[in-house]
């Protein structure tokens, strides 16, 4: 009995407070990521004349596929400690604390000084998340989506196992001032309203084990002890209580 897990501890997004009505539209708290030092940006400048726009782009000589994470890194622009990236022809640009759309707008304004009707595409390359603990496939995951939810990432990791504590999932988030830790209750549907519902680059998710796991692991030892006691009592009954 102590090794059993309640069904309430396994079900995601339970409407515990009954505040969410079926079919209700839940507004998300949108959080725009601000570019930070050590980020890597993919910047592509396109125009009518490929020969001209090629001077504004980095091209790798590696044999990697262009969508391989290593190739994306090699073809990207690293943000230095001061918050600048250095683009060919254009030179240094301050992108720290800008979101991706603002960075694209800034680069476009500089490109317009050299090219006419150019298109600028900016992507964040180093969007990596780490999932540890009681999931089926722990590890580091490269994300190619600026708005990824914690449910989607747990899905990538194969979901939380039956031994995982869904009511106390730890989220570790790096900020400019240091690391911050949050505890998330995955069984509470109010999570969808939370700003923690969407993850940011560098986030680490840790799913701690339930106490029942330790109990289940100790069951074989307990069975061995009880079996030994039963054998002794049986022998005592046979030889001394005839």
PDB file of C-alpha atoms in Angstrom:
ATOM      1  CA  UNK A   1       0.000   0.000   0.000  1.00  0.00           C
ATOM      2  CA  UNK A   2       2.730   2.589   0.782  1.00  0.00           C
ATOM      3  CA  UNK A   3       4.218   1.884  -2.653  1.00  0.00           C
ATOM      4  CA  UNK A   4       1.033   2.890  -4.493  1.00  0.00           C
ATOM      5  CA  UNK A   5       0.690   6.281  -6.209  1.00  0.00           C
ATOM      6  CA  UNK A   6      -2.578   8.208  -6.128  1.00  0.00           C
ATOM      7  CA  UNK A   7      -4.174   8.897  -9.508  1.00  0.00           C
ATOM      8  CA  UNK A   8      -4.443  12.595  -8.569  1.00  0.00           C
ATOM      9  CA  UNK A   9      -0.644  12.806  -8.534  1.00  0.00           C
ATOM     10  CA  UNK A  10      -0.395  11.535 -12.136  1.00  0.00           C
ATOM     11  CA  UNK A  11      -2.985  13.697 -13.939  1.00  0.00           C
ATOM     12  CA  UNK A  12      -1.797  16.947 -15.560  1.00  0.00           C
ATOM     13  CA  UNK A  13      -3.618  20.294 -15.421  1.00  0.00           C
ATOM     14  CA  UNK A  14      -6.416  19.430 -13.055  1.00  0.00           C
ATOM     15  CA  UNK A  15      -9.019  22.163 -12.624  1.00  0.00           C
ATOM     16  CA  UNK A  16      -8.606  22.181  -8.851  1.00  0.00           C
ATOM     17  CA  UNK A  17     -10.149  25.582  -8.216  1.00  0.00           C
ATOM     18  CA  UNK A  18     -12.890  25.110 -10.862  1.00  0.00           C
ATOM     19  CA  UNK A  19     -12.045  28.616 -12.098  1.00  0.00           C
ATOM     20  CA  UNK A  20     -11.459  27.482 -15.679  1.00  0.00           C
ATOM     21  CA  UNK A  21     -14.627  26.712 -17.610  1.00  0.00           C
ATOM     22  CA  UNK A  22     -14.694  24.113 -20.404  1.00  0.00           C
ATOM     23  CA  UNK A  23     -13.938  25.802 -23.725  1.00  0.00           C
ATOM     24  CA  UNK A  24     -12.718  28.997 -22.065  1.00  0.00           C
ATOM     25  CA  UNK A  25     -10.010  30.956 -23.906  1.00  0.00           C
ATOM     26  CA  UNK A  26      -7.016  31.324 -21.596  1.00  0.00           C
ATOM     27  CA  UNK A  27      -4.849  34.360 -22.336  1.00  0.00           C
ATOM     28  CA  UNK A  28      -1.115  33.666 -22.073  1.00  0.00           C
ATOM     29  CA  UNK A  29       1.323  35.959 -20.364  1.00  0.00           C
ATOM     30  CA  UNK A  30       3.611  36.603 -23.320  1.00  0.00           C
ATOM     31  CA  UNK A  31       7.275  36.990 -22.477  1.00  0.00           C
ATOM     32  CA  UNK A  32       9.648  38.301 -25.136  1.00  0.00           C
ATOM     33  CA  UNK A  33      13.170  37.035 -24.692  1.00  0.00           C
ATOM     34  CA  UNK A  34      15.846  39.729 -24.506  1.00  0.00           C
ATOM     35  CA  UNK A  35      19.138  38.990 -26.254  1.00  0.00           C
ATOM     36  CA  UNK A  36      22.008  38.474 -23.813  1.00  0.00           C
ATOM     37  CA  UNK A  37      25.816  38.145 -24.072  1.00  0.00           C
ATOM     38  CA  UNK A  38      26.968  34.725 -25.353  1.00  0.00           C
ATOM     39  CA  UNK A  39      23.780  34.304 -27.383  1.00  0.00           C
ATOM     40  CA  UNK A  40      24.222  33.243 -31.001  1.00  0.00           C
ATOM     41  CA  UNK A  41      22.076  34.842 -33.701  1.00  0.00           C
ATOM     42  CA  UNK A  42      21.498  33.584 -37.212  1.00  0.00           C
ATOM     43  CA  UNK A  43      21.291  36.597 -39.525  1.00  0.00           C
ATOM     44  CA  UNK A  44      20.403  36.157 -43.187  1.00  0.00           C
ATOM     45  CA  UNK A  45      20.229  39.117 -45.574  1.00  0.00           C
ATOM     46  CA  UNK A  46      18.425  38.422 -48.847  1.00  0.00           C
ATOM     47  CA  UNK A  47      17.959  40.596 -51.884  1.00  0.00           C
ATOM     48  CA  UNK A  48      17.382  40.659 -55.646  1.00  0.00           C
ATOM     49  CA  UNK A  49      21.091  40.269 -56.364  1.00  0.00           C
ATOM     50  CA  UNK A  50      22.558  37.224 -54.544  1.00  0.00           C
ATOM     51  CA  UNK A  51      26.089  38.259 -55.486  1.00  0.00           C
ATOM     52  CA  UNK A  52      25.661  41.536 -53.626  1.00  0.00           C
ATOM     53  CA  UNK A  53      23.930  40.134 -50.545  1.00  0.00           C
ATOM     54  CA  UNK A  54      26.600  37.418 -50.195  1.00  0.00           C
ATOM     55  CA  UNK A  55      28.979  40.091 -48.844  1.00  0.00           C
ATOM     56  CA  UNK A  56      26.647  40.552 -45.845  1.00  0.00           C
ATOM     57  CA  UNK A  57      26.361  36.857 -44.930  1.00  0.00           C
ATOM     58  CA  UNK A  58      28.663  34.304 -43.352  1.00  0.00           C
ATOM     59  CA  UNK A  59      29.012  31.049 -45.280  1.00  0.00           C
ATOM     60  CA  UNK A  60      30.545  27.935 -43.696  1.00  0.00           C
ATOM     61  CA  UNK A  61      32.853  25.603 -45.607  1.00  0.00           C
ATOM     62  CA  UNK A  62      31.907  22.623 -43.455  1.00  0.00           C
ATOM     63  CA  UNK A  63      30.052  19.617 -44.801  1.00  0.00           C
ATOM     64  CA  UNK A  64      27.356  19.883 -42.144  1.00  0.00           C
ATOM     65  CA  UNK A  65      23.794  20.279 -43.226  1.00  0.00           C
ATOM     66  CA  UNK A  66      22.698  23.897 -42.896  1.00  0.00           C
ATOM     67  CA  UNK A  67      20.179  22.903 -40.208  1.00  0.00           C
ATOM     68  CA  UNK A  68      22.706  21.014 -38.121  1.00  0.00           C
ATOM     69  CA  UNK A  69      23.232  22.755 -34.721  1.00  0.00           C
ATOM     70  CA  UNK A  70      26.991  22.913 -35.319  1.00  0.00           C
ATOM     71  CA  UNK A  71      26.500  24.544 -38.723  1.00  0.00           C
ATOM     72  CA  UNK A  72      23.999  27.013 -37.284  1.00  0.00           C
ATOM     73  CA  UNK A  73      26.551  27.970 -34.661  1.00  0.00           C
ATOM     74  CA  UNK A  74      29.368  28.376 -37.191  1.00  0.00           C
ATOM     75  CA  UNK A  75      27.159  30.468 -39.472  1.00  0.00           C
ATOM     76  CA  UNK A  76      25.843  32.544 -36.567  1.00  0.00           C
ATOM     77  CA  UNK A  77      26.947  35.750 -34.871  1.00  0.00           C
ATOM     78  CA  UNK A  78      27.986  35.537 -31.218  1.00  0.00           C
ATOM     79  CA  UNK A  79      26.962  38.370 -28.903  1.00  0.00           C
ATOM     80  CA  UNK A  80      30.081  39.502 -27.046  1.00  0.00           C
ATOM     81  CA  UNK A  81      30.291  40.463 -23.372  1.00  0.00           C
ATOM     82  CA  UNK A  82      29.467  44.085 -24.220  1.00  0.00           C
ATOM     83  CA  UNK A  83      26.319  43.074 -26.115  1.00  0.00           C
ATOM     84  CA  UNK A  84      27.568  43.650 -29.672  1.00  0.00           C
ATOM     85  CA  UNK A  85      27.534  41.509 -32.804  1.00  0.00           C
ATOM     86  CA  UNK A  86      29.832  42.234 -35.754  1.00  0.00           C
ATOM     87  CA  UNK A  87      28.258  41.979 -39.195  1.00  0.00           C
ATOM     88  CA  UNK A  88      30.215  42.050 -42.469  1.00  0.00           C
ATOM     89  CA  UNK A  89      30.170  45.487 -44.140  1.00  0.00           C
ATOM     90  CA  UNK A  90      27.829  46.896 -41.450  1.00  0.00           C
ATOM     91  CA  UNK A  91      30.173  46.519 -38.474  1.00  0.00           C
ATOM     92  CA  UNK A  92      29.294  46.373 -34.750  1.00  0.00           C
ATOM     93  CA  UNK A  93      25.678  46.580 -33.604  1.00  0.00           C
ATOM     94  CA  UNK A  94      24.397  46.716 -30.013  1.00  0.00           C
ATOM     95  CA  UNK A  95      21.712  44.033 -29.664  1.00  0.00           C
ATOM     96  CA  UNK A  96      21.779  43.356 -25.914  1.00  0.00           C
ATOM     97  CA  UNK A  97      18.340  43.617 -24.255  1.00  0.00           C
ATOM     98  CA  UNK A  98      16.584  43.718 -27.648  1.00  0.00           C
ATOM     99  CA  UNK A  99      14.069  41.059 -28.599  1.00  0.00           C
ATOM    100  CA  UNK A 100      14.481  39.222 -31.903  1.00  0.00           C
ATOM    101  CA  UNK A 101      12.065  41.499 -33.795  1.00  0.00           C
ATOM    102  CA  UNK A 102      13.817  44.627 -32.523  1.00  0.00           C
ATOM    103  CA  UNK A 103      17.215  43.221 -33.506  1.00  0.00           C
ATOM    104  CA  UNK A 104      15.926  42.421 -37.014  1.00  0.00           C
ATOM    105  CA  UNK A 105      14.535  45.957 -37.334  1.00  0.00           C
ATOM    106  CA  UNK A 106      17.871  47.468 -36.254  1.00  0.00           C
ATOM    107  CA  UNK A 107      19.843  45.351 -38.734  1.00  0.00           C
ATOM    108  CA  UNK A 108      17.355  46.131 -41.498  1.00  0.00           C
ATOM    109  CA  UNK A 109      17.789  49.868 -40.934  1.00  0.00           C
ATOM    110  CA  UNK A 110      21.569  49.501 -41.363  1.00  0.00           C
ATOM    111  CA  UNK A 111      21.262  47.241 -44.404  1.00  0.00           C
ATOM    112  CA  UNK A 112      18.964  49.787 -46.081  1.00  0.00           C
ATOM    113  CA  UNK A 113      21.915  52.174 -46.166  1.00  0.00           C
ATOM    114  CA  UNK A 114      23.668  49.812 -48.594  1.00  0.00           C
ATOM    115  CA  UNK A 115      20.933  47.776 -50.302  1.00  0.00           C
ATOM    116  CA  UNK A 116      17.477  48.466 -51.636  1.00  0.00           C
ATOM    117  CA  UNK A 117      14.506  46.278 -50.699  1.00  0.00           C
ATOM    118  CA  UNK A 118      16.592  43.748 -48.762  1.00  0.00           C
ATOM    119  CA  UNK A 119      15.013  41.168 -46.461  1.00  0.00           C
ATOM    120  CA  UNK A 120      16.539  40.489 -43.033  1.00  0.00           C
ATOM    121  CA  UNK A 121      15.834  37.239 -41.176  1.00  0.00           C
ATOM    122  CA  UNK A 122      17.058  36.901 -37.567  1.00  0.00           C
ATOM    123  CA  UNK A 123      16.763  33.734 -35.464  1.00  0.00           C
ATOM    124  CA  UNK A 124      18.053  32.752 -32.039  1.00  0.00           C
ATOM    125  CA  UNK A 125      20.316  29.731 -32.574  1.00  0.00           C
ATOM    126  CA  UNK A 126      21.306  28.788 -29.024  1.00  0.00           C
ATOM    127  CA  UNK A 127      17.825  27.852 -27.751  1.00  0.00           C
ATOM    128  CA  UNK A 128      18.742  24.803 -25.669  1.00  0.00           C
ATOM    129  CA  UNK A 129      16.823  23.248 -22.795  1.00  0.00           C
ATOM    130  CA  UNK A 130      17.887  20.558 -20.327  1.00  0.00           C
ATOM    131  CA  UNK A 131      15.499  18.034 -18.773  1.00  0.00           C
ATOM    132  CA  UNK A 132      16.703  15.911 -15.849  1.00  0.00           C
ATOM    133  CA  UNK A 133      15.261  13.559 -13.245  1.00  0.00           C
ATOM    134  CA  UNK A 134      12.244  11.283 -13.539  1.00  0.00           C
ATOM    135  CA  UNK A 135      11.566  11.519 -17.282  1.00  0.00           C
ATOM    136  CA  UNK A 136      11.906   8.762 -19.850  1.00  0.00           C
ATOM    137  CA  UNK A 137      14.539  10.529 -22.000  1.00  0.00           C
ATOM    138  CA  UNK A 138      16.557  13.027 -19.923  1.00  0.00           C
ATOM    139  CA  UNK A 139      19.058  15.168 -21.785  1.00  0.00           C
ATOM    140  CA  UNK A 140      19.689  18.438 -23.609  1.00  0.00           C
ATOM    141  CA  UNK A 141      17.344  19.475 -26.410  1.00  0.00           C
ATOM    142  CA  UNK A 142      17.811  22.006 -29.220  1.00  0.00           C
ATOM    143  CA  UNK A 143      14.589  23.948 -29.740  1.00  0.00           C
ATOM    144  CA  UNK A 144      13.627  25.546 -33.053  1.00  0.00           C
ATOM    145  CA  UNK A 145      10.602  27.421 -31.748  1.00  0.00           C
ATOM    146  CA  UNK A 146      10.646  30.786 -29.989  1.00  0.00           C
ATOM    147  CA  UNK A 147       7.494  29.942 -28.009  1.00  0.00           C
ATOM    148  CA  UNK A 148       7.879  26.462 -26.520  1.00  0.00           C
ATOM    149  CA  UNK A 149       5.873  25.368 -23.480  1.00  0.00           C
ATOM    150  CA  UNK A 150       6.952  23.203 -20.571  1.00  0.00           C
ATOM    151  CA  UNK A 151       4.421  20.563 -21.655  1.00  0.00           C
ATOM    152  CA  UNK A 152       5.988  20.363 -25.120  1.00  0.00           C
ATOM    153  CA  UNK A 153       9.488  19.963 -23.675  1.00  0.00           C
ATOM    154  CA  UNK A 154       8.350  17.234 -21.284  1.00  0.00           C
ATOM    155  CA  UNK A 155       6.810  15.569 -24.330  1.00  0.00           C
ATOM    156  CA  UNK A 156      10.202  15.682 -26.076  1.00  0.00           C
ATOM    157  CA  UNK A 157      11.695  14.012 -23.003  1.00  0.00           C
ATOM    158  CA  UNK A 158       9.174  11.170 -23.223  1.00  0.00           C
ATOM    159  CA  UNK A 159       6.927  12.457 -20.420  1.00  0.00           C
ATOM    160  CA  UNK A 160       7.342  12.195 -16.649  1.00  0.00           C
ATOM    161  CA  UNK A 161       7.525   8.614 -15.384  1.00  0.00           C
ATOM    162  CA  UNK A 162       5.091   7.208 -12.838  1.00  0.00           C
ATOM    163  CA  UNK A 163       7.814   7.807 -10.244  1.00  0.00           C
ATOM    164  CA  UNK A 164       8.055  11.556 -10.994  1.00  0.00           C
ATOM    165  CA  UNK A 165       6.612  14.197  -8.700  1.00  0.00           C
ATOM    166  CA  UNK A 166       4.315  16.239 -10.946  1.00  0.00           C
ATOM    167  CA  UNK A 167       3.333  18.591  -8.116  1.00  0.00           C
ATOM    168  CA  UNK A 168       6.875  19.907  -7.575  1.00  0.00           C
ATOM    169  CA  UNK A 169       8.796  20.222 -10.856  1.00  0.00           C
ATOM    170  CA  UNK A 170      11.816  22.484 -10.465  1.00  0.00           C
ATOM    171  CA  UNK A 171      12.639  25.101 -13.091  1.00  0.00           C
ATOM    172  CA  UNK A 172      16.118  26.668 -12.979  1.00  0.00           C
ATOM    173  CA  UNK A 173      16.425  29.846 -15.042  1.00  0.00           C
ATOM    174  CA  UNK A 174      19.592  31.823 -15.690  1.00  0.00           C
ATOM    175  CA  UNK A 175      19.367  35.625 -15.561  1.00  0.00           C
ATOM    176  CA  UNK A 176      21.878  38.448 -15.846  1.00  0.00           C
ATOM    177  CA  UNK A 177      22.033  38.575 -12.043  1.00  0.00           C
ATOM    178  CA  UNK A 178      22.283  34.828 -11.456  1.00  0.00           C
ATOM    179  CA  UNK A 179      20.122  31.702 -11.319  1.00  0.00           C
ATOM    180  CA  UNK A 180      16.498  31.682 -10.195  1.00  0.00           C
ATOM    181  CA  UNK A 181      14.572  28.602  -9.059  1.00  0.00           C
ATOM    182  CA  UNK A 182      10.820  28.029  -9.409  1.00  0.00           C
ATOM    183  CA  UNK A 183       8.596  25.161  -8.276  1.00  0.00           C
ATOM    184  CA  UNK A 184       5.841  24.243 -10.719  1.00  0.00           C
ATOM    185  CA  UNK A 185       2.741  22.172 -10.017  1.00  0.00           C
ATOM    186  CA  UNK A 186       2.046  20.353 -13.281  1.00  0.00           C
ATOM    187  CA  UNK A 187      -1.264  19.027 -11.927  1.00  0.00           C
ATOM    188  CA  UNK A 188      -2.730  22.534 -11.577  1.00  0.00           C
ATOM    189  CA  UNK A 189      -4.449  23.923 -14.675  1.00  0.00           C
ATOM    190  CA  UNK A 190      -3.627  27.468 -13.519  1.00  0.00           C
ATOM    191  CA  UNK A 191      -0.127  26.780 -14.871  1.00  0.00           C
ATOM    192  CA  UNK A 192      -1.403  27.788 -18.317  1.00  0.00           C
ATOM    193  CA  UNK A 193      -1.941  31.330 -17.035  1.00  0.00           C
ATOM    194  CA  UNK A 194       1.553  31.504 -15.539  1.00  0.00           C
ATOM    195  CA  UNK A 195       4.537  33.205 -17.185  1.00  0.00           C
ATOM    196  CA  UNK A 196       6.454  29.986 -16.436  1.00  0.00           C
ATOM    197  CA  UNK A 197       4.307  28.097 -18.958  1.00  0.00           C
ATOM    198  CA  UNK A 198       6.629  29.247 -21.758  1.00  0.00           C
ATOM    199  CA  UNK A 199      10.314  28.371 -21.416  1.00  0.00           C
ATOM    200  CA  UNK A 200      13.376  30.477 -22.186  1.00  0.00           C
ATOM    201  CA  UNK A 201      16.789  29.535 -23.624  1.00  0.00           C
ATOM    202  CA  UNK A 202      19.012  27.838 -21.069  1.00  0.00           C
ATOM    203  CA  UNK A 203      16.170  26.720 -18.778  1.00  0.00           C
ATOM    204  CA  UNK A 204      16.754  23.512 -16.823  1.00  0.00           C
ATOM    205  CA  UNK A 205      13.834  21.301 -15.753  1.00  0.00           C
ATOM    206  CA  UNK A 206      14.320  18.822 -12.931  1.00  0.00           C
ATOM    207  CA  UNK A 207      11.616  16.295 -12.028  1.00  0.00           C
ATOM    208  CA  UNK A 208      12.201  14.939  -8.544  1.00  0.00           C
ATOM    209  CA  UNK A 209      11.226  11.329  -7.669  1.00  0.00           C
ATOM    210  CA  UNK A 210       8.222  10.488  -5.523  1.00  0.00           C
ATOM    211  CA  UNK A 211       8.734   8.927  -2.103  1.00  0.00           C
ATOM    212  CA  UNK A 212       6.904   5.855  -3.403  1.00  0.00           C
ATOM    213  CA  UNK A 213       9.895   5.065  -5.614  1.00  0.00           C
ATOM    214  CA  UNK A 214      12.137   4.606  -2.599  1.00  0.00           C
ATOM    215  CA  UNK A 215       9.447   2.481  -0.987  1.00  0.00           C
ATOM    216  CA  UNK A 216       9.062   0.301  -4.082  1.00  0.00           C
ATOM    217  CA  UNK A 217      12.793  -0.167  -4.375  1.00  0.00           C
ATOM    218  CA  UNK A 218      12.898  -1.325  -0.759  1.00  0.00           C
ATOM    219  CA  UNK A 219      10.047  -3.823  -1.212  1.00  0.00           C
ATOM    220  CA  UNK A 220      12.282  -6.784  -2.288  1.00  0.00           C
ATOM    221  CA  UNK A 221      14.419  -6.366   0.832  1.00  0.00           C
ATOM    222  CA  UNK A 222      11.315  -6.183   3.009  1.00  0.00           C
ATOM    223  CA  UNK A 223       9.924  -9.298   1.357  1.00  0.00           C
ATOM    224  CA  UNK A 224      13.175 -11.152   2.063  1.00  0.00           C
ATOM    225  CA  UNK A 225      13.063 -10.180   5.739  1.00  0.00           C
ATOM    226  CA  UNK A 226       9.404 -11.157   6.100  1.00  0.00           C
ATOM    227  CA  UNK A 227      10.091 -14.451   4.334  1.00  0.00           C
ATOM    228  CA  UNK A 228      12.890 -15.200   6.791  1.00  0.00           C
ATOM    229  CA  UNK A 229      10.680 -14.376   9.778  1.00  0.00           C
ATOM    230  CA  UNK A 230       7.893 -16.578   8.384  1.00  0.00           C
ATOM    231  CA  UNK A 231      10.334 -19.476   7.930  1.00  0.00           C
ATOM    232  CA  UNK A 232      11.571 -19.171  11.531  1.00  0.00           C
ATOM    233  CA  UNK A 233       8.006 -19.043  12.885  1.00  0.00           C
ATOM    234  CA  UNK A 234       7.055 -22.068  10.802  1.00  0.00           C
ATOM    235  CA  UNK A 235      10.036 -24.074  12.085  1.00  0.00           C
ATOM    236  CA  UNK A 236       9.254 -23.008  15.665  1.00  0.00           C
ATOM    237  CA  UNK A 237       5.657 -24.164  15.224  1.00  0.00           C
ATOM    238  CA  UNK A 238       6.698 -27.558  13.792  1.00  0.00           C
ATOM    239  CA  UNK A 239       9.388 -28.471  16.301  1.00  0.00           C
ATOM    240  CA  UNK A 240       8.298 -26.812  19.538  1.00  0.00           C
ATOM    241  CA  UNK A 241       4.511 -26.546  19.510  1.00  0.00           C
ATOM    242  CA  UNK A 242       3.594 -30.157  18.621  1.00  0.00           C
TER     243      UNK A 242
END
